[in-house]
Amino acid sequence: GGDIETHDGSYSHSSFKKRYFQDENYIIPHSQRGLISMASIGVNTNGSQFYISLGPNPHLNGKCMVFGRVVGGEDILSTLEKTYTFRGQPANDIIISDCGVQ
């Protein structure tokens, strides 16, 4: 989520009016399903793109920053997993429209 420029995952624009912003920390490991992380291309390259993990991703530790987790709606993650993809892209748009912060 978050690619408001090209809508294809190739660009991001942070709310800090810069293309990238600094990493905050790498304290939380990518150790479980339902973690929300910033996508980046290296150190201090966070933009506005994020992803929700569908399982452990230890290869992302120290590269992408976890900043939250799904606290409800596990069934939605299962639905996302079953979404048909073609060449790595979902066949249909996936829109998160009803979410909150706890």
mmCIF file with all atom_site columns, C-alpha atoms in Angstrom:
data_model
loop_
_atom_site.group_PDB
_atom_site.id
_atom_site.type_symbol
_atom_site.label_atom_id
_atom_site.label_alt_id
_atom_site.label_comp_id
_atom_site.label_asym_id
_atom_site.label_entity_id
_atom_site.label_seq_id
_atom_site.pdbx_PDB_ins_code
_atom_site.Cartn_x
_atom_site.Cartn_y
_atom_site.Cartn_z
_atom_site.occupancy
_atom_site.B_iso_or_equiv
_atom_site.pdbx_formal_charge
_atom_site.auth_seq_id
_atom_site.auth_comp_id
_atom_site.auth_asym_id
_atom_site.auth_atom_id
_atom_site.pdbx_PDB_model_num
ATOM 1   C CA . GLY A 1 1   ? 0.000   0.000   0.000   1.00 0.00 ? 1   GLY A CA 1
ATOM 2   C CA . GLY A 1 2   ? 0.937   3.631   -0.258  1.00 0.00 ? 2   GLY A CA 1
ATOM 3   C CA . ASP A 1 3   ? 2.144   4.082   -3.849  1.00 0.00 ? 3   ASP A CA 1
ATOM 4   C CA . ILE A 1 4   ? 0.207   7.260   -4.624  1.00 0.00 ? 4   ILE A CA 1
ATOM 5   C CA . GLU A 1 5   ? 2.419   8.317   -7.522  1.00 0.00 ? 5   GLU A CA 1
ATOM 6   C CA . THR A 1 6   ? 2.431   5.451   -10.018 1.00 0.00 ? 6   THR A CA 1
ATOM 7   C CA . HIS A 1 7   ? 0.033   2.963   -8.368  1.00 0.00 ? 7   HIS A CA 1
ATOM 8   C CA . ASP A 1 8   ? 2.295   0.071   -9.372  1.00 0.00 ? 8   ASP A CA 1
ATOM 9   C CA . GLY A 1 9   ? 4.594   -0.246  -6.342  1.00 0.00 ? 9   GLY A CA 1
ATOM 10  C CA . SER A 1 10  ? 7.565   1.394   -8.041  1.00 0.00 ? 10  SER A CA 1
ATOM 11  C CA . TYR A 1 11  ? 7.477   4.752   -6.264  1.00 0.00 ? 11  TYR A CA 1
ATOM 12  C CA . SER A 1 12  ? 6.486   6.255   -2.959  1.00 0.00 ? 12  SER A CA 1
ATOM 13  C CA . HIS A 1 13  ? 6.035   9.684   -1.473  1.00 0.00 ? 13  HIS A CA 1
ATOM 14  C CA . SER A 1 14  ? 6.327   10.213  2.264   1.00 0.00 ? 14  SER A CA 1
ATOM 15  C CA . SER A 1 15  ? 4.152   12.594  4.252   1.00 0.00 ? 15  SER A CA 1
ATOM 16  C CA . PHE A 1 16  ? 7.372   14.384  5.267   1.00 0.00 ? 16  PHE A CA 1
ATOM 17  C CA . LYS A 1 17  ? 7.553   15.969  1.762   1.00 0.00 ? 17  LYS A CA 1
ATOM 18  C CA . LYS A 1 18  ? 10.664  13.962  0.971   1.00 0.00 ? 18  LYS A CA 1
ATOM 19  C CA . ARG A 1 19  ? 10.899  10.820  -1.124  1.00 0.00 ? 19  ARG A CA 1
ATOM 20  C CA . TYR A 1 20  ? 12.508  8.918   1.766   1.00 0.00 ? 20  TYR A CA 1
ATOM 21  C CA . PHE A 1 21  ? 12.843  9.280   5.508   1.00 0.00 ? 21  PHE A CA 1
ATOM 22  C CA . GLN A 1 22  ? 15.152  7.749   8.105   1.00 0.00 ? 22  GLN A CA 1
ATOM 23  C CA . ASP A 1 23  ? 14.626  4.403   9.777   1.00 0.00 ? 23  ASP A CA 1
ATOM 24  C CA . GLU A 1 24  ? 13.354  4.599   13.330  1.00 0.00 ? 24  GLU A CA 1
ATOM 25  C CA . ASN A 1 25  ? 14.573  1.218   14.566  1.00 0.00 ? 25  ASN A CA 1
ATOM 26  C CA . TYR A 1 26  ? 14.750  -2.481  13.807  1.00 0.00 ? 26  TYR A CA 1
ATOM 27  C CA . ILE A 1 27  ? 13.697  -3.671  17.268  1.00 0.00 ? 27  ILE A CA 1
ATOM 28  C CA . ILE A 1 28  ? 10.761  -5.873  16.222  1.00 0.00 ? 28  ILE A CA 1
ATOM 29  C CA . PRO A 1 29  ? 11.771  -8.894  14.125  1.00 0.00 ? 29  PRO A CA 1
ATOM 30  C CA . HIS A 1 30  ? 9.707   -10.148 11.184  1.00 0.00 ? 30  HIS A CA 1
ATOM 31  C CA . SER A 1 31  ? 8.817   -13.251 13.168  1.00 0.00 ? 31  SER A CA 1
ATOM 32  C CA . GLN A 1 32  ? 5.099   -13.802 12.658  1.00 0.00 ? 32  GLN A CA 1
ATOM 33  C CA . ARG A 1 33  ? 2.018   -13.415 10.528  1.00 0.00 ? 33  ARG A CA 1
ATOM 34  C CA . GLY A 1 34  ? 0.172   -10.088 10.582  1.00 0.00 ? 34  GLY A CA 1
ATOM 35  C CA . LEU A 1 35  ? 3.066   -7.676  11.099  1.00 0.00 ? 35  LEU A CA 1
ATOM 36  C CA . ILE A 1 36  ? 2.911   -4.327  9.282   1.00 0.00 ? 36  ILE A CA 1
ATOM 37  C CA . SER A 1 37  ? 6.231   -3.088  7.905   1.00 0.00 ? 37  SER A CA 1
ATOM 38  C CA . MET A 1 38  ? 7.597   -0.250  5.820   1.00 0.00 ? 38  MET A CA 1
ATOM 39  C CA . ALA A 1 39  ? 8.917   -1.309  2.441   1.00 0.00 ? 39  ALA A CA 1
ATOM 40  C CA . SER A 1 40  ? 12.361  0.075   1.684   1.00 0.00 ? 40  SER A CA 1
ATOM 41  C CA . ILE A 1 41  ? 15.245  -0.401  -0.704  1.00 0.00 ? 41  ILE A CA 1
ATOM 42  C CA . GLY A 1 42  ? 17.921  -0.051  1.958   1.00 0.00 ? 42  GLY A CA 1
ATOM 43  C CA . VAL A 1 43  ? 18.928  1.908   5.031   1.00 0.00 ? 43  VAL A CA 1
ATOM 44  C CA . ASN A 1 44  ? 16.977  5.170   5.510   1.00 0.00 ? 44  ASN A CA 1
ATOM 45  C CA . THR A 1 45  ? 14.840  4.700   2.386   1.00 0.00 ? 45  THR A CA 1
ATOM 46  C CA . ASN A 1 46  ? 11.367  4.452   3.938   1.00 0.00 ? 46  ASN A CA 1
ATOM 47  C CA . GLY A 1 47  ? 8.675   6.129   1.862   1.00 0.00 ? 47  GLY A CA 1
ATOM 48  C CA . SER A 1 48  ? 4.978   5.499   2.179   1.00 0.00 ? 48  SER A CA 1
ATOM 49  C CA . GLN A 1 49  ? 4.730   1.901   1.015   1.00 0.00 ? 49  GLN A CA 1
ATOM 50  C CA . PHE A 1 50  ? 3.938   -0.803  3.513   1.00 0.00 ? 50  PHE A CA 1
ATOM 51  C CA . TYR A 1 51  ? 3.005   -4.456  3.589   1.00 0.00 ? 51  TYR A CA 1
ATOM 52  C CA . ILE A 1 52  ? 1.289   -6.923  5.910   1.00 0.00 ? 52  ILE A CA 1
ATOM 53  C CA . SER A 1 53  ? 3.213   -10.164 6.426   1.00 0.00 ? 53  SER A CA 1
ATOM 54  C CA . LEU A 1 54  ? 1.485   -13.480 5.858   1.00 0.00 ? 54  LEU A CA 1
ATOM 55  C CA . GLY A 1 55  ? 4.175   -15.377 7.755   1.00 0.00 ? 55  GLY A CA 1
ATOM 56  C CA . PRO A 1 56  ? 7.657   -15.013 9.255   1.00 0.00 ? 56  PRO A CA 1
ATOM 57  C CA . ASN A 1 57  ? 10.146  -13.143 7.024   1.00 0.00 ? 57  ASN A CA 1
ATOM 58  C CA . PRO A 1 58  ? 13.515  -13.270 8.830   1.00 0.00 ? 58  PRO A CA 1
ATOM 59  C CA . HIS A 1 59  ? 15.336  -12.163 5.652   1.00 0.00 ? 59  HIS A CA 1
ATOM 60  C CA . LEU A 1 60  ? 13.774  -8.691  6.174   1.00 0.00 ? 60  LEU A CA 1
ATOM 61  C CA . ASN A 1 61  ? 15.202  -8.220  9.684   1.00 0.00 ? 61  ASN A CA 1
ATOM 62  C CA . GLY A 1 62  ? 17.501  -5.195  9.710   1.00 0.00 ? 62  GLY A CA 1
ATOM 63  C CA . LYS A 1 63  ? 16.239  -4.119  6.269   1.00 0.00 ? 63  LYS A CA 1
ATOM 64  C CA . CYS A 1 64  ? 12.578  -3.183  6.699   1.00 0.00 ? 64  CYS A CA 1
ATOM 65  C CA . MET A 1 65  ? 11.016  -1.664  9.814   1.00 0.00 ? 65  MET A CA 1
ATOM 66  C CA . VAL A 1 66  ? 8.047   -3.287  11.578  1.00 0.00 ? 66  VAL A CA 1
ATOM 67  C CA . PHE A 1 67  ? 5.735   -0.580  12.920  1.00 0.00 ? 67  PHE A CA 1
ATOM 68  C CA . GLY A 1 68  ? 2.538   -2.421  13.801  1.00 0.00 ? 68  GLY A CA 1
ATOM 69  C CA . ARG A 1 69  ? 0.526   -5.613  13.730  1.00 0.00 ? 69  ARG A CA 1
ATOM 70  C CA . VAL A 1 70  ? -2.931  -6.794  12.808  1.00 0.00 ? 70  VAL A CA 1
ATOM 71  C CA . VAL A 1 71  ? -4.979  -7.068  16.013  1.00 0.00 ? 71  VAL A CA 1
ATOM 72  C CA . GLY A 1 72  ? -8.231  -8.294  14.503  1.00 0.00 ? 72  GLY A CA 1
ATOM 73  C CA . GLY A 1 73  ? -9.495  -9.729  11.243  1.00 0.00 ? 73  GLY A CA 1
ATOM 74  C CA . GLU A 1 74  ? -7.275  -12.786 10.849  1.00 0.00 ? 74  GLU A CA 1
ATOM 75  C CA . ASP A 1 75  ? -9.884  -14.025 8.367   1.00 0.00 ? 75  ASP A CA 1
ATOM 76  C CA . ILE A 1 76  ? -9.004  -11.081 6.108   1.00 0.00 ? 76  ILE A CA 1
ATOM 77  C CA . LEU A 1 77  ? -5.366  -12.223 5.967   1.00 0.00 ? 77  LEU A CA 1
ATOM 78  C CA . SER A 1 78  ? -6.553  -15.671 4.897   1.00 0.00 ? 78  SER A CA 1
ATOM 79  C CA . THR A 1 79  ? -8.651  -14.071 2.142   1.00 0.00 ? 79  THR A CA 1
ATOM 80  C CA . LEU A 1 80  ? -5.634  -12.041 0.971   1.00 0.00 ? 80  LEU A CA 1
ATOM 81  C CA . GLU A 1 81  ? -3.543  -15.216 0.795   1.00 0.00 ? 81  GLU A CA 1
ATOM 82  C CA . LYS A 1 82  ? -6.083  -16.821 -1.514  1.00 0.00 ? 82  LYS A CA 1
ATOM 83  C CA . THR A 1 83  ? -6.228  -13.847 -3.902  1.00 0.00 ? 83  THR A CA 1
ATOM 84  C CA . TYR A 1 84  ? -5.336  -14.849 -7.441  1.00 0.00 ? 84  TYR A CA 1
ATOM 85  C CA . THR A 1 85  ? -2.145  -13.232 -8.712  1.00 0.00 ? 85  THR A CA 1
ATOM 86  C CA . PHE A 1 86  ? -0.620  -12.985 -12.163 1.00 0.00 ? 86  PHE A CA 1
ATOM 87  C CA . ARG A 1 87  ? 3.138   -12.362 -12.428 1.00 0.00 ? 87  ARG A CA 1
ATOM 88  C CA . GLY A 1 88  ? 3.239   -11.393 -8.753  1.00 0.00 ? 88  GLY A CA 1
ATOM 89  C CA . GLN A 1 89  ? 0.405   -8.861  -8.978  1.00 0.00 ? 89  GLN A CA 1
ATOM 90  C CA . PRO A 1 90  ? -3.146  -9.334  -7.614  1.00 0.00 ? 90  PRO A CA 1
ATOM 91  C CA . ALA A 1 91  ? -5.657  -9.897  -10.422 1.00 0.00 ? 91  ALA A CA 1
ATOM 92  C CA . ASN A 1 92  ? -8.023  -7.443  -8.701  1.00 0.00 ? 92  ASN A CA 1
ATOM 93  C CA . ASP A 1 93  ? -7.501  -4.372  -6.535  1.00 0.00 ? 93  ASP A CA 1
ATOM 94  C CA . ILE A 1 94  ? -7.190  -5.011  -2.798  1.00 0.00 ? 94  ILE A CA 1
ATOM 95  C CA . ILE A 1 95  ? -8.536  -2.074  -0.804  1.00 0.00 ? 95  ILE A CA 1
ATOM 96  C CA . ILE A 1 96  ? -8.308  -1.754  2.972   1.00 0.00 ? 96  ILE A CA 1
ATOM 97  C CA . SER A 1 97  ? -11.196 0.575   3.769   1.00 0.00 ? 97  SER A CA 1
ATOM 98  C CA . ASP A 1 98  ? -12.177 -0.102  7.370   1.00 0.00 ? 98  ASP A CA 1
ATOM 99  C CA . CYS A 1 99  ? -9.221  -0.076  9.738   1.00 0.00 ? 99  CYS A CA 1
ATOM 100 C CA . GLY A 1 100 ? -8.267  1.596   12.959  1.00 0.00 ? 100 GLY A CA 1
ATOM 101 C CA . VAL A 1 101 ? -5.468  2.098   15.428  1.00 0.00 ? 101 VAL A CA 1
ATOM 102 C CA . GLN A 1 102 ? -5.297  0.502   18.854  1.00 0.00 ? 102 GLN A CA 1
#
